[in-house]
C-alpha positions as protocol buffer text, in pm:
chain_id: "A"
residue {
  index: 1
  type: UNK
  ca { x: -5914 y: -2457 z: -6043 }
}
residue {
  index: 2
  type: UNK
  ca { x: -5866 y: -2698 z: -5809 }
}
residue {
  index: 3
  type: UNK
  ca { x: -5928 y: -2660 z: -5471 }
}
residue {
  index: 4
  type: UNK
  ca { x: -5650 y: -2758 z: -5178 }
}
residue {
  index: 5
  type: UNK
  ca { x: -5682 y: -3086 z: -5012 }
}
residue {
  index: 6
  type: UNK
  ca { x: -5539 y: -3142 z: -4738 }
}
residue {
  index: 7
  type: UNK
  ca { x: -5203 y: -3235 z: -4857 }
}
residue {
  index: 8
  type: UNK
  ca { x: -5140 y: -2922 z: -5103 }
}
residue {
  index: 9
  type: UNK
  ca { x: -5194 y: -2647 z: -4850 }
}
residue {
  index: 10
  type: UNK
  ca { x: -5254 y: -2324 z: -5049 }
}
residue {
  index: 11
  type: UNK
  ca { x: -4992 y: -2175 z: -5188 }
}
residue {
  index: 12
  type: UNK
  ca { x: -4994 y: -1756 z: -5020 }
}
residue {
  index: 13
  type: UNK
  ca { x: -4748 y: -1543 z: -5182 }
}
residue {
  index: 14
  type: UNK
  ca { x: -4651 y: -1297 z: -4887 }
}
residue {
  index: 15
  type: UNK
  ca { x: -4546 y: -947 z: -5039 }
}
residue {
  index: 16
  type: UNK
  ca { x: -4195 y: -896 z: -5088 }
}
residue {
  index: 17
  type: UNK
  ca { x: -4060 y: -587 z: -4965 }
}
residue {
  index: 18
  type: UNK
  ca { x: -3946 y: -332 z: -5230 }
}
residue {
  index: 19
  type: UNK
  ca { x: -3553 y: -327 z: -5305 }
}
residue {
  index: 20
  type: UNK
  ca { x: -3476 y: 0 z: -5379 }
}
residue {
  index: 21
  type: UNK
  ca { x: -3056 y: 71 z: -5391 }
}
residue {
  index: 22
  type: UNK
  ca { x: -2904 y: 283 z: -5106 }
}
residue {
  index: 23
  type: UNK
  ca { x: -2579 y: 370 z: -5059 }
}
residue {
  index: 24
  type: UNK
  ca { x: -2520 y: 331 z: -4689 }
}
residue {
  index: 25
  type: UNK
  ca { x: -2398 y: 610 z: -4500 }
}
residue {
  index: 26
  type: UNK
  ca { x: -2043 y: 617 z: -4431 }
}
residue {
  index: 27
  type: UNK
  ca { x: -1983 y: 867 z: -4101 }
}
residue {
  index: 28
  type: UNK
  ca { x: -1613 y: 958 z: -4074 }
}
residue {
  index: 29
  type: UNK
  ca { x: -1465 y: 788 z: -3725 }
}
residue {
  index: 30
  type: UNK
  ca { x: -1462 y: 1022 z: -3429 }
}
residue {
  index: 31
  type: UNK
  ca { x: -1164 y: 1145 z: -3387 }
}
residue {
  index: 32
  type: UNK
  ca { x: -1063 y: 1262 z: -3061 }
}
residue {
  index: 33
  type: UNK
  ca { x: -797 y: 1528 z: -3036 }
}
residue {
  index: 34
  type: UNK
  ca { x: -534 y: 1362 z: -2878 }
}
residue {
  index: 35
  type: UNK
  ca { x: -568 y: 1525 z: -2493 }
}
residue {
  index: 36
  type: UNK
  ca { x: -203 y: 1702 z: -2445 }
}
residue {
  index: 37
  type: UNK
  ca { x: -64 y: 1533 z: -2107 }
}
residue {
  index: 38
  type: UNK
  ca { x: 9 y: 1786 z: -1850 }
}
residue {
  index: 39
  type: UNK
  ca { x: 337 y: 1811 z: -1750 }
}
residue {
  index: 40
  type: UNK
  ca { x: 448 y: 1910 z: -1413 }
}
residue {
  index: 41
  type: UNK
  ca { x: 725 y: 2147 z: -1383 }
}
residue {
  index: 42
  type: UNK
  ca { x: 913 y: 2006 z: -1037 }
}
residue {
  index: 43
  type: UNK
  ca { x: 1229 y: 2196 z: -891 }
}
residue {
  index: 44
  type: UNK
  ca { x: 1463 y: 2095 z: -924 }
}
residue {
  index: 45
  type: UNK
  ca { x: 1442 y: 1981 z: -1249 }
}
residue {
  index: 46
  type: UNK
  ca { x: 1490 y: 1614 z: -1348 }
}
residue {
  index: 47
  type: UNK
  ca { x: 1715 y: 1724 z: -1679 }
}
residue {
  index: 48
  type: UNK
  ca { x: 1949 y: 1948 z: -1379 }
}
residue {
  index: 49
  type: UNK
  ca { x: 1968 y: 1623 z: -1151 }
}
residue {
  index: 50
  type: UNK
  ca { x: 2067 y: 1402 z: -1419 }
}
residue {
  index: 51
  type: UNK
  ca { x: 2316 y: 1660 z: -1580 }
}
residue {
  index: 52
  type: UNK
  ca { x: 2490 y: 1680 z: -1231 }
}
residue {
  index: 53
  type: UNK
  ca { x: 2470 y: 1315 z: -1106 }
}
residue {
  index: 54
  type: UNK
  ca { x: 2638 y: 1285 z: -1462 }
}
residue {
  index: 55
  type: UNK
  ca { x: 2969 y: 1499 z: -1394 }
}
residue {
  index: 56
  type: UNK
  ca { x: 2998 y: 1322 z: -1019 }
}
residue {
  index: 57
  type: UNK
  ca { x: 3323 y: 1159 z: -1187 }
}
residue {
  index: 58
  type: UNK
  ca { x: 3546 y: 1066 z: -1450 }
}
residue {
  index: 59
  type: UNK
  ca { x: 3368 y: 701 z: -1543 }
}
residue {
  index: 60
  type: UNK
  ca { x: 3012 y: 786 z: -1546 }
}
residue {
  index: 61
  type: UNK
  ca { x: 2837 y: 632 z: -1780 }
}
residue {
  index: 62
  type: UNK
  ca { x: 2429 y: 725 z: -1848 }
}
residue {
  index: 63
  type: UNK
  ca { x: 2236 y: 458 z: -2056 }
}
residue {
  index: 64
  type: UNK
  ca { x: 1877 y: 584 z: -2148 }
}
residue {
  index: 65
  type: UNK
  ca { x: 1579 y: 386 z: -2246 }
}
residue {
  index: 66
  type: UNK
  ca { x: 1429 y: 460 z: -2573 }
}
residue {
  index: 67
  type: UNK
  ca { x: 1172 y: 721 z: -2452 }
}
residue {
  index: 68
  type: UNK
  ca { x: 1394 y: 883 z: -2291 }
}
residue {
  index: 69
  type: UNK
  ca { x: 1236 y: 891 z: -1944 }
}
residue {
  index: 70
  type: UNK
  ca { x: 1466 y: 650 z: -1721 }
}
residue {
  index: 71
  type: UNK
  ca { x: 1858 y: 697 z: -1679 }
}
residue {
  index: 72
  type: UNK
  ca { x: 2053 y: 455 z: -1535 }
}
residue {
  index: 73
  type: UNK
  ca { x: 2360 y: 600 z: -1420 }
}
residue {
  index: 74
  type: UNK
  ca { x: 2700 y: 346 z: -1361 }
}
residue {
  index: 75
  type: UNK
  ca { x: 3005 y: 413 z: -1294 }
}
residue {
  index: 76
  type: UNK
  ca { x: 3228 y: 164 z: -1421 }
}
residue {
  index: 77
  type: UNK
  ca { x: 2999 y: -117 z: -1490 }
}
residue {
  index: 78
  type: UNK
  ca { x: 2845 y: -86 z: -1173 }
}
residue {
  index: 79
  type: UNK
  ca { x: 2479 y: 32 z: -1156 }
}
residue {
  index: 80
  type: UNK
  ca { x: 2478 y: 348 z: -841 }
}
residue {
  index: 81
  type: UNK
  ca { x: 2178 y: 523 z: -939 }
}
residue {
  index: 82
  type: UNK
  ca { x: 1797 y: 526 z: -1161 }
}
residue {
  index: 83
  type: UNK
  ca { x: 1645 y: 856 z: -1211 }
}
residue {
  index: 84
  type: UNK
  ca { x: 1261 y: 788 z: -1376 }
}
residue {
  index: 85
  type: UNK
  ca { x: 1063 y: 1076 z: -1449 }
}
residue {
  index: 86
  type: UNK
  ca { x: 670 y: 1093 z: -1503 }
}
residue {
  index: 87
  type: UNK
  ca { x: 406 y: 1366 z: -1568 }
}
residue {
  index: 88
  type: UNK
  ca { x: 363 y: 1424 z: -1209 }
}
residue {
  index: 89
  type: UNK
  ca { x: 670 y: 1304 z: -1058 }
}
residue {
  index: 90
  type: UNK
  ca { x: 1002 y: 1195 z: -1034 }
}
residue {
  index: 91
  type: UNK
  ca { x: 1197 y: 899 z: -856 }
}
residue {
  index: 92
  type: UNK
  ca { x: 1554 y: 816 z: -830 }
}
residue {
  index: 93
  type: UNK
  ca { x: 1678 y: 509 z: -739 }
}
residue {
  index: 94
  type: UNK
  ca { x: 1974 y: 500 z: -495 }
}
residue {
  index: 95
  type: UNK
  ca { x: 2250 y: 292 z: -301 }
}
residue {
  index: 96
  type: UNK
  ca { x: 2314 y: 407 z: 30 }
}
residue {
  index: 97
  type: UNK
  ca { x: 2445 y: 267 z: 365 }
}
residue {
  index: 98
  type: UNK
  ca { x: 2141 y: 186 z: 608 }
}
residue {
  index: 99
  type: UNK
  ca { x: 2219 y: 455 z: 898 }
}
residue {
  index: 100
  type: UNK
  ca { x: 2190 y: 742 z: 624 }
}
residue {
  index: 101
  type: UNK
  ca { x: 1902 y: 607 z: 476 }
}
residue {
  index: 102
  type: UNK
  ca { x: 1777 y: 617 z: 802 }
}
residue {
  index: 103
  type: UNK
  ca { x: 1879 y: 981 z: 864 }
}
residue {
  index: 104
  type: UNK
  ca { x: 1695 y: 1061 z: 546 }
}
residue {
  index: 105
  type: UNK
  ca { x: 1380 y: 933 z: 677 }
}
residue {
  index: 106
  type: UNK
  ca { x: 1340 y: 1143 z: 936 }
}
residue {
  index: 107
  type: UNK
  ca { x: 1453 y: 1494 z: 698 }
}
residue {
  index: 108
  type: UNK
  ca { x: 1222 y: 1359 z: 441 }
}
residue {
  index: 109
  type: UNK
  ca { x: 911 y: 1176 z: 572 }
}
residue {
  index: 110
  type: UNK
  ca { x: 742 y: 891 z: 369 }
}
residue {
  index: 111
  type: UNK
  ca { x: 935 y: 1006 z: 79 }
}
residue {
  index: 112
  type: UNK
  ca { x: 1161 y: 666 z: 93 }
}
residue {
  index: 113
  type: UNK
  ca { x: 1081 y: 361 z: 41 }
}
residue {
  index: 114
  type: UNK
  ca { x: 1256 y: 6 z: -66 }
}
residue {
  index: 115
  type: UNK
  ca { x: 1243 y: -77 z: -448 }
}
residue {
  index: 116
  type: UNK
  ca { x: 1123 y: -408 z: -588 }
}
residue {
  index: 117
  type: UNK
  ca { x: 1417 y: -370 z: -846 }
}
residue {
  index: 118
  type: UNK
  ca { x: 1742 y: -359 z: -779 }
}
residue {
  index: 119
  type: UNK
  ca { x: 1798 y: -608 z: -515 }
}
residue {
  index: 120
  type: UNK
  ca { x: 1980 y: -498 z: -196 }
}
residue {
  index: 121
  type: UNK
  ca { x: 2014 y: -400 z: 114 }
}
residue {
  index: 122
  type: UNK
  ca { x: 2120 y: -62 z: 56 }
}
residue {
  index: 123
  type: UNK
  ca { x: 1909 y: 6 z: -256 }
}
residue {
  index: 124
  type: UNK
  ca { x: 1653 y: 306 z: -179 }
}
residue {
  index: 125
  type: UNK
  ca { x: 1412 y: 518 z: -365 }
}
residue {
  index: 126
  type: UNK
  ca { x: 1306 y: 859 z: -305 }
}
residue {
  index: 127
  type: UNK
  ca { x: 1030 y: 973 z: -496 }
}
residue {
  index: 128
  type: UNK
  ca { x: 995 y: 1361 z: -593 }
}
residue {
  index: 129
  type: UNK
  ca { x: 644 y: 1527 z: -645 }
}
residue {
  index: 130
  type: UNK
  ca { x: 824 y: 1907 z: -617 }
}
residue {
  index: 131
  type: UNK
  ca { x: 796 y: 1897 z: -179 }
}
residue {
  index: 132
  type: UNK
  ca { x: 1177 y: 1822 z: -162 }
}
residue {
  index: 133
  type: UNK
  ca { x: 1429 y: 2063 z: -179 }
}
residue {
  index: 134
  type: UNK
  ca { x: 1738 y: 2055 z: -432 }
}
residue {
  index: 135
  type: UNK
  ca { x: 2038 y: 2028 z: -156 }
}
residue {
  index: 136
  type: UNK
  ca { x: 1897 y: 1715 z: -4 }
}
residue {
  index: 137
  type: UNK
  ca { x: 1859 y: 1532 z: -362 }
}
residue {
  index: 138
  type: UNK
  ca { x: 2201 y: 1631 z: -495 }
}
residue {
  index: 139
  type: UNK
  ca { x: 2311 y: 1515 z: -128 }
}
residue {
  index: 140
  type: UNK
  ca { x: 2152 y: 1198 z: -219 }
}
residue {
  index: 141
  type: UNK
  ca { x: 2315 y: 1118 z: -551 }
}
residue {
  index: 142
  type: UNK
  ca { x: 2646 y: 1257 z: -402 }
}
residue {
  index: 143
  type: UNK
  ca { x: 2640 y: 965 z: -176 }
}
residue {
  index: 144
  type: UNK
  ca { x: 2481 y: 710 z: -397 }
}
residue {
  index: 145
  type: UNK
  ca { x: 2816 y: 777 z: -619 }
}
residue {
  index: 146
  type: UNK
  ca { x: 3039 y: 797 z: -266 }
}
residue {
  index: 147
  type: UNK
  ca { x: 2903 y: 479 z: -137 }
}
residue {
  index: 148
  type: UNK
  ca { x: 3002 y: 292 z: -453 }
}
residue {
  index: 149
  type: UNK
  ca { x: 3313 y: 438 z: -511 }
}
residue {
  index: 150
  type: UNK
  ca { x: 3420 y: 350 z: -135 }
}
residue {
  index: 151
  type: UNK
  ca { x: 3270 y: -23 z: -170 }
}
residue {
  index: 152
  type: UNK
  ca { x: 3485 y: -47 z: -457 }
}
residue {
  index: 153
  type: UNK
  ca { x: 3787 y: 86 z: -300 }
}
residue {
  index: 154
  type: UNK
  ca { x: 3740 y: -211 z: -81 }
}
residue {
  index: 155
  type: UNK
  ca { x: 3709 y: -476 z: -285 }
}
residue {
  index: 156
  type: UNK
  ca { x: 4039 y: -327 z: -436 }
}
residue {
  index: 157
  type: UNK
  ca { x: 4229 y: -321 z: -117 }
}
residue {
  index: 158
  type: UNK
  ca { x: 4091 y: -663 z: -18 }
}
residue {
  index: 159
  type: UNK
  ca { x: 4248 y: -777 z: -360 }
}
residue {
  index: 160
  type: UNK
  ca { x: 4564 y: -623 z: -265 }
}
residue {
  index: 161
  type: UNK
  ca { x: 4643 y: -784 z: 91 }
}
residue {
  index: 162
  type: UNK
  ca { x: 4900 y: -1058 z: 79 }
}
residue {
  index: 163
  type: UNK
  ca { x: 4832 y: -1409 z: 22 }
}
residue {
  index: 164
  type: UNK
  ca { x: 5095 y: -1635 z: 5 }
}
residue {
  index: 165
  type: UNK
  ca { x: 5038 y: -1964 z: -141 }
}
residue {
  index: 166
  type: UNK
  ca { x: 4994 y: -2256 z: 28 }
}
residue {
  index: 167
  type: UNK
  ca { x: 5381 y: -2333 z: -126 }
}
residue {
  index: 168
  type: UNK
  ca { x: 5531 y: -2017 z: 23 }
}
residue {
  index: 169
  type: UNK
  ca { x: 5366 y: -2076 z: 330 }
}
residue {
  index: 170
  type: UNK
  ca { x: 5544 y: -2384 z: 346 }
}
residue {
  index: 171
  type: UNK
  ca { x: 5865 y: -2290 z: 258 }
}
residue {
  index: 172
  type: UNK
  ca { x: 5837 y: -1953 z: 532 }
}
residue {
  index: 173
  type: UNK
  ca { x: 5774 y: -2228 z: 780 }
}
residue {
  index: 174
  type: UNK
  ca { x: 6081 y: -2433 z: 732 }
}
């Protein structure tokens, strides 16, 4: 044999590890039971509110989302009330002039506030965790439906006041 110089080192086999075949271990996923979400009973109940806000009038129209949990109530085509409900809650949405809004404030402390959505002056949301009573949120959709119904009626009789033309107008004149 020869013996290394300095530009062969020695070849060292290291010891290879023995392969042996394994089949891993396959652990089934975790699977959490899915937790069941507590649901809140609330008087009065959101299904009872909706149900009467929906027989307020003839032209009521209520337009779900998918899920199911947010109504929004027109009559006509115009928008007068969202009702939302959650687990732990419920909030409806409403149009009211500013001095009963006001009223409501002091009956029903922090409960109302301004929505982001719609946009308005006399848009107002009340939210309900079960600490307000029946009477003053039918009272509320009453006059969400009232105050839309009367702004209407305007419009209508606005329509209706006479406007000549600028011809009549000219011939009443001579």
């Amino acid at each position: 044999e020869e013996e290394p110089t300095e530009e062969q080192p020695e070849e060292v086999e290291e010891p290879q590890p023995e392969l042996t075949e394994t089949t891993p271990e396959v652990s089934e996923p975790v699977r959490e039971e899915p937790k069941e979400k507590v649901v809140k009973v609330i008087e009065p109940l959101y299904e009872d509110l909706l149900d009467f806000a929906s027989k307020l009038g003839e032209n009521i129209s209520v337009n779900p989302n998918p899920k199911g949990t947010m109504h929004k109530l027109t009559a006509g085509k115009k928008l007068f009330l969202i009702m939302q409900k959650t687990n732990s809650d419920y909030r409806i949405t409403f149009l009211a002039k500013n001095s009963y809004a006001m009223k409501l404030l002091n009956r029903v402390p922090g409960a109302i506030v301004k929505p982001n959505t719609p946009k308005g002056d006399n848009w107002f949301k009340i939210t309900n965790k079960g600490d307000i009573k029946g009477e003053i949120l039918k009272e509320i959709i009453t006059k969400s439906y009232e105050y839309l119904v009367n702004l209407e009626a305007k419009a209508e009789a606005k329509k209706k006041v006479f406007k000549p033309s600028f011809d009549k107008m000219v011939k009443f004149a001579s």
